[in-house]
PDB file of C-alpha atoms in Angstrom:
ATOM      1  CA  GLN M  28     -63.055 -46.848 -15.729  1.00 75.00           C
ATOM      2  CA  VAL M  29     -61.993 -43.226 -14.926  1.00 84.00           C
ATOM      3  CA  GLN M  30     -63.221 -40.334 -16.738  1.00 90.00           C
ATOM      4  CA  LEU M  31     -61.181 -37.437 -17.283  1.00 93.00           C
ATOM      5  CA  VAL M  32     -62.484 -33.658 -19.019  1.00 95.00           C
ATOM      6  CA  GLU M  33     -60.064 -31.181 -19.383  1.00 96.00           C
ATOM      7  CA  SER M  34     -61.381 -27.592 -19.046  1.00 96.00           C
ATOM      8  CA  GLY M  35     -59.713 -23.741 -19.103  1.00 97.00           C
ATOM      9  CA  GLY M  36     -57.986 -23.140 -22.860  1.00 97.00           C
ATOM     10  CA  GLY M  37     -58.385 -20.165 -24.291  1.00 98.00           C
ATOM     11  CA  LEU M  38     -56.190 -17.366 -26.472  1.00 98.00           C
ATOM     12  CA  VAL M  39     -53.959 -16.175 -24.189  1.00 98.00           C
ATOM     13  CA  PRO M  40     -51.066 -12.943 -25.030  1.00 98.00           C
ATOM     14  CA  ALA M  41     -47.496 -13.468 -24.635  1.00 98.00           C
ATOM     15  CA  GLY M  42     -46.727 -13.278 -21.003  1.00 98.00           C
ATOM     16  CA  GLY M  43     -50.192 -14.243 -19.975  1.00 98.00           C
ATOM     17  CA  SER M  44     -51.191 -16.914 -17.729  1.00 98.00           C
ATOM     18  CA  LEU M  45     -54.063 -19.841 -17.539  1.00 98.00           C
ATOM     19  CA  ARG M  46     -55.460 -22.351 -15.170  1.00 98.00           C
ATOM     20  CA  LEU M  47     -56.473 -25.662 -16.594  1.00 98.00           C
ATOM     21  CA  SER M  48     -58.568 -27.956 -15.158  1.00 97.00           C
ATOM     22  CA  CYS M  49     -58.861 -31.765 -15.412  1.00 95.00           C
ATOM     23  CA  ALA M  50     -61.968 -33.468 -13.508  1.00 94.00           C
ATOM     24  CA  VAL M  51     -61.759 -37.051 -12.303  1.00 90.00           C
ATOM     25  CA  SER M  52     -64.369 -38.979 -11.780  1.00 87.00           C
ATOM     26  CA  GLY M  53     -64.885 -43.077 -11.902  1.00 76.00           C
ATOM     27  CA  ARG M  54     -61.761 -44.310  -8.977  1.00 67.00           C
ATOM     28  CA  THR M  55     -60.832 -42.992  -6.124  1.00 67.00           C
ATOM     29  CA  PHE M  56     -58.919 -39.486  -6.855  1.00 64.00           C
ATOM     30  CA  SER M  57     -56.804 -39.552  -3.951  1.00 64.00           C
ATOM     31  CA  ARG M  58     -55.120 -42.826  -5.470  1.00 70.00           C
ATOM     32  CA  PHE M  59     -54.800 -41.084  -9.827  1.00 74.00           C
ATOM     33  CA  PRO M  60     -51.534 -40.627 -10.482  1.00 86.00           C
ATOM     34  CA  MET M  61     -52.276 -38.186 -13.029  1.00 91.00           C
ATOM     35  CA  GLY M  62     -49.964 -36.065 -15.847  1.00 95.00           C
ATOM     36  CA  TRP M  63     -50.293 -33.460 -17.578  1.00 97.00           C
ATOM     37  CA  PHE M  64     -49.291 -34.042 -21.713  1.00 98.00           C
ATOM     38  CA  ARG M  65     -49.890 -31.430 -25.014  1.00 98.00           C
ATOM     39  CA  GLN M  66     -49.734 -31.417 -28.966  1.00 98.00           C
ATOM     40  CA  ALA M  67     -48.191 -28.944 -31.057  1.00 97.00           C
ATOM     41  CA  PRO M  68     -49.902 -28.823 -34.543  1.00 92.00           C
ATOM     42  CA  GLY M  69     -47.487 -31.124 -36.524  1.00 94.00           C
ATOM     43  CA  LYS M  70     -45.805 -32.475 -33.807  1.00 96.00           C
ATOM     44  CA  GLU M  71     -46.145 -35.491 -31.507  1.00 96.00           C
ATOM     45  CA  ARG M  72     -47.989 -35.452 -28.330  1.00 96.00           C
ATOM     46  CA  GLU M  73     -45.523 -34.817 -25.135  1.00 97.00           C
ATOM     47  CA  PHE M  74     -45.018 -34.270 -21.964  1.00 97.00           C
ATOM     48  CA  VAL M  75     -45.845 -31.523 -20.035  1.00 98.00           C
ATOM     49  CA  ALA M  76     -46.423 -32.271 -16.053  1.00 97.00           C
ATOM     50  CA  GLY M  77     -46.799 -35.613 -13.490  1.00 96.00           C
ATOM     51  CA  PHE M  78     -47.295 -36.529 -10.063  1.00 93.00           C
ATOM     52  CA  LYS M  79     -44.130 -38.989  -8.945  1.00 89.00           C
ATOM     53  CA  TRP M  80     -47.078 -40.485  -6.858  1.00 84.00           C
ATOM     54  CA  SER M  81     -50.799 -40.108  -6.758  1.00 77.00           C
ATOM     55  CA  GLY M  82     -49.974 -37.858  -3.303  1.00 73.00           C
ATOM     56  CA  GLY M  83     -47.569 -35.398  -5.003  1.00 81.00           C
ATOM     57  CA  GLY M  84     -44.620 -35.181  -6.191  1.00 92.00           C
ATOM     58  CA  SER M  85     -43.965 -33.073  -8.941  1.00 95.00           C
ATOM     59  CA  TYR M  86     -41.926 -32.999 -12.164  1.00 96.00           C
ATOM     60  CA  TYR M  87     -41.718 -31.650 -15.710  1.00 97.00           C
ATOM     61  CA  ALA M  88     -40.605 -30.559 -18.860  1.00 98.00           C
ATOM     62  CA  ASP M  89     -37.915 -28.723 -18.967  1.00 98.00           C
ATOM     63  CA  SER M  90     -39.311 -26.478 -21.427  1.00 97.00           C
ATOM     64  CA  VAL M  91     -41.925 -25.665 -18.996  1.00 98.00           C
ATOM     65  CA  LYS M  92     -39.480 -25.892 -15.809  1.00 98.00           C
ATOM     66  CA  GLY M  93     -40.218 -22.751 -14.269  1.00 98.00           C
ATOM     67  CA  ARG M  94     -43.498 -21.676 -15.487  1.00 98.00           C
ATOM     68  CA  PHE M  95     -46.198 -24.532 -14.983  1.00 98.00           C
ATOM     69  CA  THR M  96     -47.675 -25.786 -11.808  1.00 98.00           C
ATOM     70  CA  ILE M  97     -49.233 -28.667 -11.613  1.00 97.00           C
ATOM     71  CA  SER M  98     -51.347 -29.054  -8.680  1.00 95.00           C
ATOM     72  CA  ARG M  99     -54.584 -31.353  -7.326  1.00 91.00           C
ATOM     73  CA  ASP M 100     -58.089 -29.885  -5.298  1.00 89.00           C
ATOM     74  CA  ASN M 101     -58.904 -32.562  -3.590  1.00 84.00           C
ATOM     75  CA  ALA M 102     -62.115 -31.041  -2.372  1.00 86.00           C
ATOM     76  CA  LYS M 103     -63.459 -30.913  -6.144  1.00 89.00           C
ATOM     77  CA  ASN M 104     -61.671 -33.949  -7.571  1.00 88.00           C
ATOM     78  CA  THR M 105     -59.673 -32.022  -9.494  1.00 92.00           C
ATOM     79  CA  VAL M 106     -55.809 -31.639 -10.657  1.00 94.00           C
ATOM     80  CA  ASP M 107     -54.578 -28.407 -12.663  1.00 96.00           C
ATOM     81  CA  LEU M 108     -51.735 -26.515 -14.068  1.00 98.00           C
ATOM     82  CA  GLN M 109     -51.169 -22.932 -13.474  1.00 98.00           C
ATOM     83  CA  MET M 110     -49.374 -21.461 -16.343  1.00 98.00           C
ATOM     84  CA  ASN M 111     -48.044 -18.890 -16.264  1.00 98.00           C
ATOM     85  CA  SER M 112     -45.421 -16.470 -19.136  1.00 98.00           C
ATOM     86  CA  LEU M 113     -46.756 -18.157 -21.740  1.00 98.00           C
ATOM     87  CA  LYS M 114     -45.200 -18.540 -25.161  1.00 98.00           C
ATOM     88  CA  PRO M 115     -46.194 -19.058 -28.316  1.00 98.00           C
ATOM     89  CA  GLU M 116     -44.528 -22.039 -28.408  1.00 97.00           C
ATOM     90  CA  ASP M 117     -47.309 -23.223 -25.112  1.00 98.00           C
ATOM     91  CA  THR M 118     -49.847 -22.952 -28.091  1.00 98.00           C
ATOM     92  CA  ALA M 119     -50.777 -26.620 -28.395  1.00 98.00           C
ATOM     93  CA  VAL M 120     -53.998 -28.870 -27.335  1.00 98.00           C
ATOM     94  CA  TYR M 121     -53.472 -29.855 -23.574  1.00 98.00           C
ATOM     95  CA  TYR M 122     -54.069 -33.375 -22.437  1.00 98.00           C
ATOM     96  CA  CYS M 123     -54.621 -34.903 -18.622  1.00 96.00           C
ATOM     97  CA  ALA M 124     -54.104 -38.648 -18.372  1.00 94.00           C
ATOM     98  CA  ARG M 125     -53.692 -41.067 -15.378  1.00 91.00           C
ATOM     99  CA  ARG M 126     -50.521 -43.308 -15.447  1.00 90.00           C
ATOM    100  CA  ARG M 127     -50.421 -46.809 -15.566  1.00 88.00           C
ATOM    101  CA  ASP M 128     -50.075 -48.456 -12.157  1.00 81.00           C
ATOM    102  CA  MET M 129     -47.016 -51.016 -13.425  1.00 80.00           C
ATOM    103  CA  ALA M 130     -45.418 -47.546 -14.949  1.00 85.00           C
ATOM    104  CA  VAL M 131     -41.809 -46.490 -13.651  1.00 87.00           C
ATOM    105  CA  VAL M 132     -42.641 -43.401 -11.557  1.00 88.00           C
ATOM    106  CA  GLY M 133     -41.365 -40.541 -12.711  1.00 92.00           C
ATOM    107  CA  THR M 134     -41.756 -41.811 -16.555  1.00 94.00           C
ATOM    108  CA  ARG M 135     -42.476 -38.870 -19.444  1.00 95.00           C
ATOM    109  CA  SER M 136     -43.475 -41.590 -21.524  1.00 95.00           C
ATOM    110  CA  GLU M 137     -47.217 -41.523 -23.564  1.00 95.00           C
ATOM    111  CA  ALA M 138     -47.218 -45.485 -23.205  1.00 94.00           C
ATOM    112  CA  ASP M 139     -47.501 -45.249 -19.319  1.00 95.00           C
ATOM    113  CA  PHE M 140     -50.647 -43.861 -19.440  1.00 94.00           C
ATOM    114  CA  ASP M 141     -54.280 -44.127 -19.857  1.00 88.00           C
ATOM    115  CA  SER M 142     -57.778 -42.385 -19.474  1.00 90.00           C
ATOM    116  CA  TRP M 143     -57.273 -39.641 -21.564  1.00 93.00           C
ATOM    117  CA  GLY M 144     -59.053 -36.875 -21.549  1.00 94.00           C
ATOM    118  CA  GLN M 145     -60.671 -34.719 -24.788  1.00 96.00           C
ATOM    119  CA  GLY M 146     -58.277 -32.362 -24.611  1.00 97.00           C
ATOM    120  CA  THR M 147     -58.188 -28.238 -24.304  1.00 98.00           C
ATOM    121  CA  GLN M 148     -57.104 -26.171 -26.685  1.00 98.00           C
ATOM    122  CA  VAL M 149     -54.772 -23.258 -25.601  1.00 98.00           C
ATOM    123  CA  VAL M 150     -53.241 -20.811 -28.077  1.00 98.00           C
ATOM    124  CA  VAL M 151     -50.614 -18.236 -27.361  1.00 98.00           C
ATOM    125  CA  SER M 152     -50.226 -14.821 -29.741  1.00 97.00           C
ATOM    126  CA  SER M 153     -47.136 -13.124 -29.759  1.00 92.00           C
TER     127      SER M 153
END
C-alpha cells in the first residue's frame, strides 16, 4: 500500500510563493509516477502537474505553466511543487497522487491516478 501525506499549504498574498511537499511511503519511491491535482470551492478536481515517468519528464496544466515546478527529492522520499507568482485563482486544496500502472504517459485524468493524499489547503489573497 502506498501512503501519501501533503504539507506546506498556507495563506499567502498574490504574487507570493509556496512550496508543497508530498511524503511517499509503502513502495520503492524511485518507481512512483507522481502528480499533483487541486480542487477549488465549487469546482471539480483538476490536474496541475505530473511526471511522465517515475524518473522525470514533467508536464503541467496550461494555467500554471511557467509558474509551478514539480520535482522529487529521493533522499527525503518526497514529491514537491514549487508555486511562484501565485494568483487568487490558485486557491484550492492541493493533492498528490500516484499514477496507475496502466495509465497513458502524460495523462491529465483524475481516473488515471490512485493512492491519494489527504490534501493541503492553499489560500491566495488579493
